[in-house]
XYZ file of C-alpha atoms in Angstrom:
402
model
C -10.614 26.729 -35.276
C -11.612 23.074 -37.663
C -15.448 21.871 -36.861
C -15.413 18.351 -38.572
C -19.017 16.746 -39.048
C -19.494 12.927 -38.214
C -22.654 10.733 -39.799
C -24.182 8.527 -40.400
C -23.384 6.528 -37.303
C -24.686 4.707 -34.699
C -23.310 6.127 -31.013
C -22.786 4.864 -27.645
C -22.792 8.396 -25.758
C -23.012 6.584 -21.826
C -24.435 9.483 -21.341
C -28.049 10.527 -20.839
C -30.244 7.644 -19.249
C -30.820 5.513 -21.947
C -28.698 1.737 -21.709
C -25.468 2.335 -23.742
C -26.417 6.250 -24.572
C -27.804 5.201 -27.707
C -28.553 6.709 -30.280
C -29.331 4.537 -33.285
C -28.571 7.477 -36.407
C -26.405 10.151 -34.411
C -23.825 12.404 -35.148
C -20.744 14.439 -34.160
C -19.712 17.422 -34.458
C -15.863 18.947 -33.176
C -14.415 21.922 -33.056
C -10.740 21.774 -32.409
C -10.872 19.449 -29.913
C -13.984 19.423 -28.288
C -16.649 18.354 -28.910
C -19.165 20.418 -29.795
C -22.374 19.107 -30.490
C -23.369 15.134 -30.532
C -27.080 13.920 -30.507
C -29.523 12.375 -33.643
C -28.866 13.204 -37.362
C -32.211 15.055 -37.527
C -32.196 17.181 -34.872
C -28.601 18.313 -36.410
C -28.580 22.215 -36.804
C -30.094 24.054 -39.951
C -27.464 25.263 -42.229
C -24.680 24.192 -40.043
C -20.977 25.003 -41.957
C -18.328 22.212 -41.797
C -14.313 22.403 -42.678
C -14.817 18.715 -43.366
C -18.132 15.946 -43.109
C -17.753 12.282 -42.527
C -20.160 9.663 -43.646
C -19.526 6.624 -41.116
C -22.253 4.530 -43.169
C -23.338 3.319 -40.229
C -20.404 2.175 -37.911
C -20.785 2.302 -34.553
C -18.850 5.504 -32.479
C -17.407 4.867 -28.716
C -16.168 7.252 -26.360
C -11.855 6.750 -26.398
C -10.599 4.054 -24.754
C -8.515 4.228 -21.221
C -6.190 2.122 -19.975
C -6.224 3.315 -16.421
C -3.683 1.491 -14.368
C -0.480 0.340 -16.223
C 3.338 -0.066 -15.707
C 4.691 0.255 -19.348
C 7.929 1.709 -19.002
C 10.186 -1.630 -17.860
C 13.374 -3.787 -18.639
C 13.287 -7.359 -20.249
C 10.812 -9.192 -19.568
C 9.446 -12.251 -17.232
C 9.187 -15.668 -18.992
C 10.760 -17.597 -17.216
C 9.251 -16.967 -14.167
C 6.387 -17.757 -15.807
C 7.669 -21.099 -16.664
C 9.007 -21.345 -12.563
C 4.464 -20.896 -11.726
C 3.124 -23.666 -14.134
C 5.624 -26.327 -12.550
C 4.042 -24.854 -9.241
C 5.838 -22.313 -8.079
C 3.803 -19.329 -5.883
C 4.389 -15.900 -7.318
C 4.442 -14.666 -3.144
C 7.488 -17.793 -3.774
C 8.779 -16.263 -6.735
C 8.667 -12.440 -5.061
C 11.125 -14.223 -1.848
C 13.982 -15.919 -3.761
C 15.138 -12.655 -4.947
C 12.399 -13.002 -8.516
C 9.461 -10.684 -9.626
C 9.484 -7.512 -8.785
C 12.808 -7.331 -8.808
C 14.322 -9.185 -11.019
C 12.251 -6.420 -13.656
C 13.768 -3.118 -11.310
C 17.471 -4.686 -11.735
C 16.671 -4.364 -15.748
C 15.130 -1.638 -15.267
C 17.969 -0.024 -13.539
C 20.553 -1.474 -15.992
C 18.415 -0.228 -19.506
C 19.666 3.444 -21.424
C 16.389 5.497 -20.953
C 16.051 5.508 -24.991
C 16.033 2.063 -25.198
C 13.205 1.764 -22.665
C 11.809 5.101 -24.537
C 11.519 2.483 -27.194
C 10.080 -0.468 -25.753
C 7.258 1.305 -24.225
C 6.809 2.785 -27.264
C 5.913 -0.516 -29.210
C 4.123 -2.024 -25.931
C 1.619 1.263 -26.192
C 1.164 0.997 -30.128
C -0.127 -2.376 -29.444
C -2.973 -0.208 -26.949
C -3.188 2.243 -29.421
C -4.031 -0.092 -32.562
C -7.400 -1.066 -29.979
C -8.683 2.438 -30.303
C -6.407 4.112 -26.517
C -6.493 7.988 -27.072
C -5.812 8.292 -22.595
C -3.410 5.884 -20.667
C -1.904 5.773 -16.909
C 2.019 4.641 -16.585
C 2.937 3.840 -13.151
C 6.889 4.065 -11.782
C 7.843 1.657 -9.856
C 10.947 -0.843 -11.756
C 13.092 1.459 -10.663
C 13.000 2.000 -6.736
C 16.156 4.701 -7.136
C 15.755 8.094 -7.388
C 17.831 8.315 -10.663
C 15.709 5.219 -11.981
C 12.364 5.885 -10.553
C 12.880 9.692 -12.413
C 14.279 7.678 -15.829
C 11.134 5.398 -15.495
C 9.431 8.555 -14.841
C 10.343 10.612 -17.917
C 10.063 7.657 -20.258
C 6.346 8.129 -19.319
C 6.607 11.570 -20.085
C 7.658 11.608 -23.331
C 5.695 9.072 -24.783
C 3.018 11.528 -23.255
C 4.531 13.941 -26.193
C 5.453 11.335 -29.109
C 2.938 9.126 -29.136
C -0.384 11.149 -30.097
C -1.800 9.651 -26.643
C -2.535 11.085 -23.547
C 0.055 9.953 -20.586
C -1.431 10.178 -16.679
C 1.416 8.999 -14.980
C 1.717 7.359 -11.266
C 4.583 7.332 -8.737
C 5.017 3.881 -7.475
C 8.030 3.906 -5.587
C 6.306 1.682 -2.954
C 6.213 -0.867 -4.958
C 8.681 -3.704 -3.880
C 11.761 -2.216 -1.307
C 15.164 -2.777 -3.746
C 18.216 -5.303 -2.846
C 20.596 -1.993 -0.740
C 17.180 -1.430 1.336
C 17.324 -4.687 2.211
C 15.831 -5.274 5.883
C 15.498 -1.834 6.236
C 12.010 -1.310 4.867
C 11.570 1.534 7.016
C 14.555 3.533 5.503
C 13.009 2.690 1.954
C 10.286 3.994 2.891
C 11.575 7.750 4.602
C 13.637 7.321 0.723
C 10.080 7.004 -0.898
C 8.556 9.780 1.107
C 11.704 12.020 0.364
C 11.988 11.295 -3.599
C 8.234 12.423 -4.459
C 8.360 15.798 -4.076
C 11.560 16.366 -5.825
C 10.296 14.036 -9.166
C 7.125 16.497 -8.268
C 9.350 19.925 -8.969
C 10.549 17.960 -12.194
C 6.618 17.675 -12.964
C 7.094 14.134 -13.227
C 3.842 12.726 -11.100
C -0.002 13.272 -11.221
C -1.194 10.832 -8.572
C 0.876 8.509 -6.152
C 0.409 4.309 -5.509
C 2.125 1.893 -3.478
C 1.598 -1.842 -2.848
C -0.155 -2.397 0.184
C -0.572 -6.161 0.229
C 2.325 -8.730 3.080
C 4.422 -9.023 -0.057
C 5.173 -5.518 -0.347
C 4.045 -2.525 2.409
C 1.549 -2.381 5.321
C -1.060 -0.168 5.818
C 1.074 1.774 8.382
C 4.170 2.437 6.317
C 1.704 2.943 3.174
C -0.083 5.769 5.175
C 3.874 7.187 5.503
C 3.615 7.522 1.590
C -0.034 8.893 1.794
C 0.916 11.179 4.757
C 3.734 12.678 2.052
C 1.755 12.553 -1.104
C -1.120 14.683 0.841
C 1.064 16.860 1.868
C 2.582 17.760 -1.781
C -1.828 17.717 -2.751
C -0.820 14.897 -5.407
C -4.003 12.604 -5.442
C -3.349 8.471 -4.666
C -4.609 5.085 -5.405
C -3.618 2.090 -4.319
C -2.948 -1.796 -5.339
C -5.046 -3.340 -2.447
C -6.584 -7.107 -1.143
C -5.276 -8.441 -4.399
C -3.297 -11.191 -2.026
C -4.745 -11.171 0.892
C -7.701 -8.445 3.249
C -4.364 -5.956 4.526
C -7.676 -2.946 4.794
C -5.467 -0.831 2.729
C -8.897 -0.179 0.872
C -10.515 1.698 3.815
C -6.624 3.594 4.236
C -7.102 4.497 0.689
C -10.800 5.419 1.139
C -9.534 8.299 4.294
C -7.544 9.941 1.453
C -10.113 10.115 -0.635
C -8.072 7.240 -3.700
C -9.526 8.172 -7.093
C -8.954 4.133 -6.816
C -8.271 1.239 -5.320
C -7.045 -1.606 -7.513
C -7.433 -5.353 -7.997
C -10.035 -5.944 -4.583
C -9.516 -9.579 -5.314
C -9.783 -10.026 -1.361
C -11.561 -6.536 -0.575
C -14.338 -7.190 2.399
C -17.321 -5.923 3.319
C -16.064 -3.164 5.175
C -14.344 -1.612 2.122
C -17.154 -2.708 -0.494
C -18.511 0.663 1.858
C -15.796 2.413 2.500
C -15.280 2.710 -1.319
C -19.234 3.353 -1.336
C -18.493 6.447 1.098
C -16.210 7.741 -0.491
C -16.719 7.786 -4.416
C -13.187 5.773 -5.168
C -13.568 3.660 -8.351
C -12.840 0.091 -8.309
C -10.358 -0.635 -10.900
C -10.670 -4.625 -11.868
C -7.443 -6.007 -13.303
C -8.834 -9.340 -15.229
C -5.466 -9.866 -16.476
C -3.887 -10.918 -13.058
C -6.229 -13.221 -12.066
C -6.759 -15.372 -15.094
C -2.648 -15.128 -15.564
C -2.434 -15.854 -11.794
C -4.729 -18.830 -12.074
C -6.922 -16.809 -8.994
C -9.445 -18.412 -7.634
C -11.054 -15.257 -5.629
C -13.531 -13.334 -6.901
C -13.832 -9.695 -6.402
C -16.402 -9.165 -4.961
C -18.098 -7.755 -8.282
C -22.494 -7.899 -6.379
C -20.997 -5.704 -3.641
C -19.457 -3.491 -5.533
C -22.549 -3.164 -8.433
C -25.212 -2.877 -5.408
C -23.277 -0.498 -3.400
C -23.116 1.601 -6.636
C -19.207 1.834 -6.288
C -18.259 2.655 -10.306
C -15.693 -0.075 -12.246
C -12.971 0.235 -14.345
C -11.099 -2.623 -16.366
C -7.907 -2.418 -17.684
C -4.621 -4.719 -18.763
C -2.369 -3.828 -15.809
C 0.001 -4.167 -18.313
C 3.031 -5.224 -16.625
C 6.005 -8.155 -17.282
C 5.401 -10.273 -14.122
C 1.416 -11.123 -13.105
C -0.476 -9.485 -16.565
C 1.630 -9.077 -20.191
C -1.935 -8.249 -22.319
C -1.363 -5.357 -24.265
C -5.090 -6.352 -25.347
C -8.289 -3.778 -23.911
C -10.626 -5.688 -26.489
C -9.416 -9.340 -24.948
C -9.528 -7.121 -20.657
C -13.385 -6.427 -22.052
C -14.299 -10.367 -22.689
C -12.361 -11.146 -19.481
C -14.153 -9.382 -17.407
C -17.534 -10.070 -18.830
C -16.186 -14.025 -18.857
C -14.723 -14.317 -15.505
C -16.179 -11.683 -13.625
C -19.161 -11.243 -15.248
C -19.644 -8.225 -16.014
C -22.074 -7.139 -18.434
C -20.835 -5.974 -21.786
C -22.226 -2.068 -21.044
C -20.637 -2.349 -17.416
C -17.181 -3.088 -19.447
C -17.110 -0.523 -22.065
C -17.779 2.104 -19.078
C -15.095 0.814 -17.561
C -12.445 1.796 -19.680
C -13.998 5.014 -21.083
C -16.082 7.149 -18.808
C -14.932 5.226 -14.732
C -11.648 4.658 -15.980
C -11.268 8.731 -16.654
C -13.093 8.829 -13.338
C -9.838 6.555 -12.049
C -7.825 8.818 -13.489
C -9.158 12.136 -11.972
C -10.708 13.368 -15.397
C -13.790 14.964 -15.948
C -12.871 15.669 -19.800
C -13.521 12.785 -21.062
C -14.775 8.782 -21.441
C -18.036 9.458 -22.998
C -19.314 11.760 -25.317
C -21.302 14.822 -24.451
C -21.105 18.426 -25.293
C -18.382 19.679 -24.019
C -15.884 16.010 -23.970
C -12.423 15.916 -25.818
C -12.936 14.797 -28.849
C -11.995 11.345 -28.295
C -13.499 8.475 -29.312
C -13.343 5.091 -32.016
C -15.110 4.156 -35.146
C -15.610 0.097 -34.754
C -16.576 -1.680 -37.964
C -19.784 -4.120 -35.780
C -23.847 -3.672 -35.552
C -23.718 -3.399 -31.467
C -21.263 -1.713 -28.855
C -22.007 -5.355 -26.919
C -19.468 -6.777 -29.732
C -16.973 -5.412 -28.709
C -16.769 -7.604 -25.384
C -18.196 -10.745 -27.517
C -15.571 -10.978 -29.525
C -11.587 -12.354 -28.919
C -8.877 -12.400 -30.911
C -10.316 -9.463 -32.887
C -9.835 -5.748 -33.625
C -12.727 -4.163 -35.501
C -11.407 -0.745 -34.821
C -11.716 1.563 -38.373
C -10.765 4.667 -36.827
C -9.144 6.534 -33.328
C -10.183 10.119 -32.990
C -7.624 11.863 -30.785
C -8.995 15.626 -29.785
C -10.751 15.405 -33.431
C -7.907 14.107 -35.218
C -8.560 10.673 -37.108
C -5.671 8.124 -36.632
C -6.190 4.570 -38.593
C -5.006 1.454 -37.106
């Protein structure tokens, strides 16, 4: 097994009790895909034999970045809706008029699978260029068995061909498609019926839903989650984005991996998350793009000890960003996270939001997924915006350059 040593680095391990898990003069050893040693360079084992050695000249090393909430696979785009909102239309008005998610559904259904792959590959490349090593990709723009399967197959193919780990979430309960108009209950039945078929094809890692006034009720979401539980699939939830539906408490009943958005999260929802261990996934890009003014209860989450992740929520309607580094800055400026909280949000807490325990920190036994940055301190990653200081991306011990 190949042994590679990176030395003369400033390490933000995000492990241990020190702020940032900081090691001023550090080194990291990978054996194959795993970290075999990490710590102060002065404590390297004597007589260590390696196959390769790299001097990082004092650059900062962090865990590889993880985007734990995206909708990367879709056809078309919705710049016209962006224009309409600036002319005064609300997100709800656009959705009820047949725009919003439904317009992306029509485009996705019409787009060939290979073309969907090409479009998603280009989007993914932008994220990788800023240090992405793991990404979650949701379905939800197909809303038929055939189109949902097509989207999830594209996501799986990205994981095989794009040098990034992909986790998939089945989001059939994203919106009601036109053919089920007026029959929302029947559509929920269909979503639950498709679930075992998609799982049998190896396409589903988790199940998600949009619990909202323009989405699905808590009772309908419960039916989706019960179907997921029957198949042994973990759940996640788009919760409390536009109003307080109590979806967070429901998701926590099912031991959800995460609850995402949370602008209208109640104190009861905060406590439910604290008890269940669910991760709060903050999506500042959507908050910004929709010009929202109702902040998630960041301080209450912090005080309750709820882990907070940060993600792009890349999607064509409400967060068409392809920059996790920009999300770090927005999480700090809009939500008042500290720079360390923000970085933890796209590393260790993002991994937890995906149910992954083998990444997100620089520690013994973790995957050798990390980034090398041209900065003096990791707080610069959320300070700058519009600048990409990535020097090197390492995934599973293998280097690539942006």
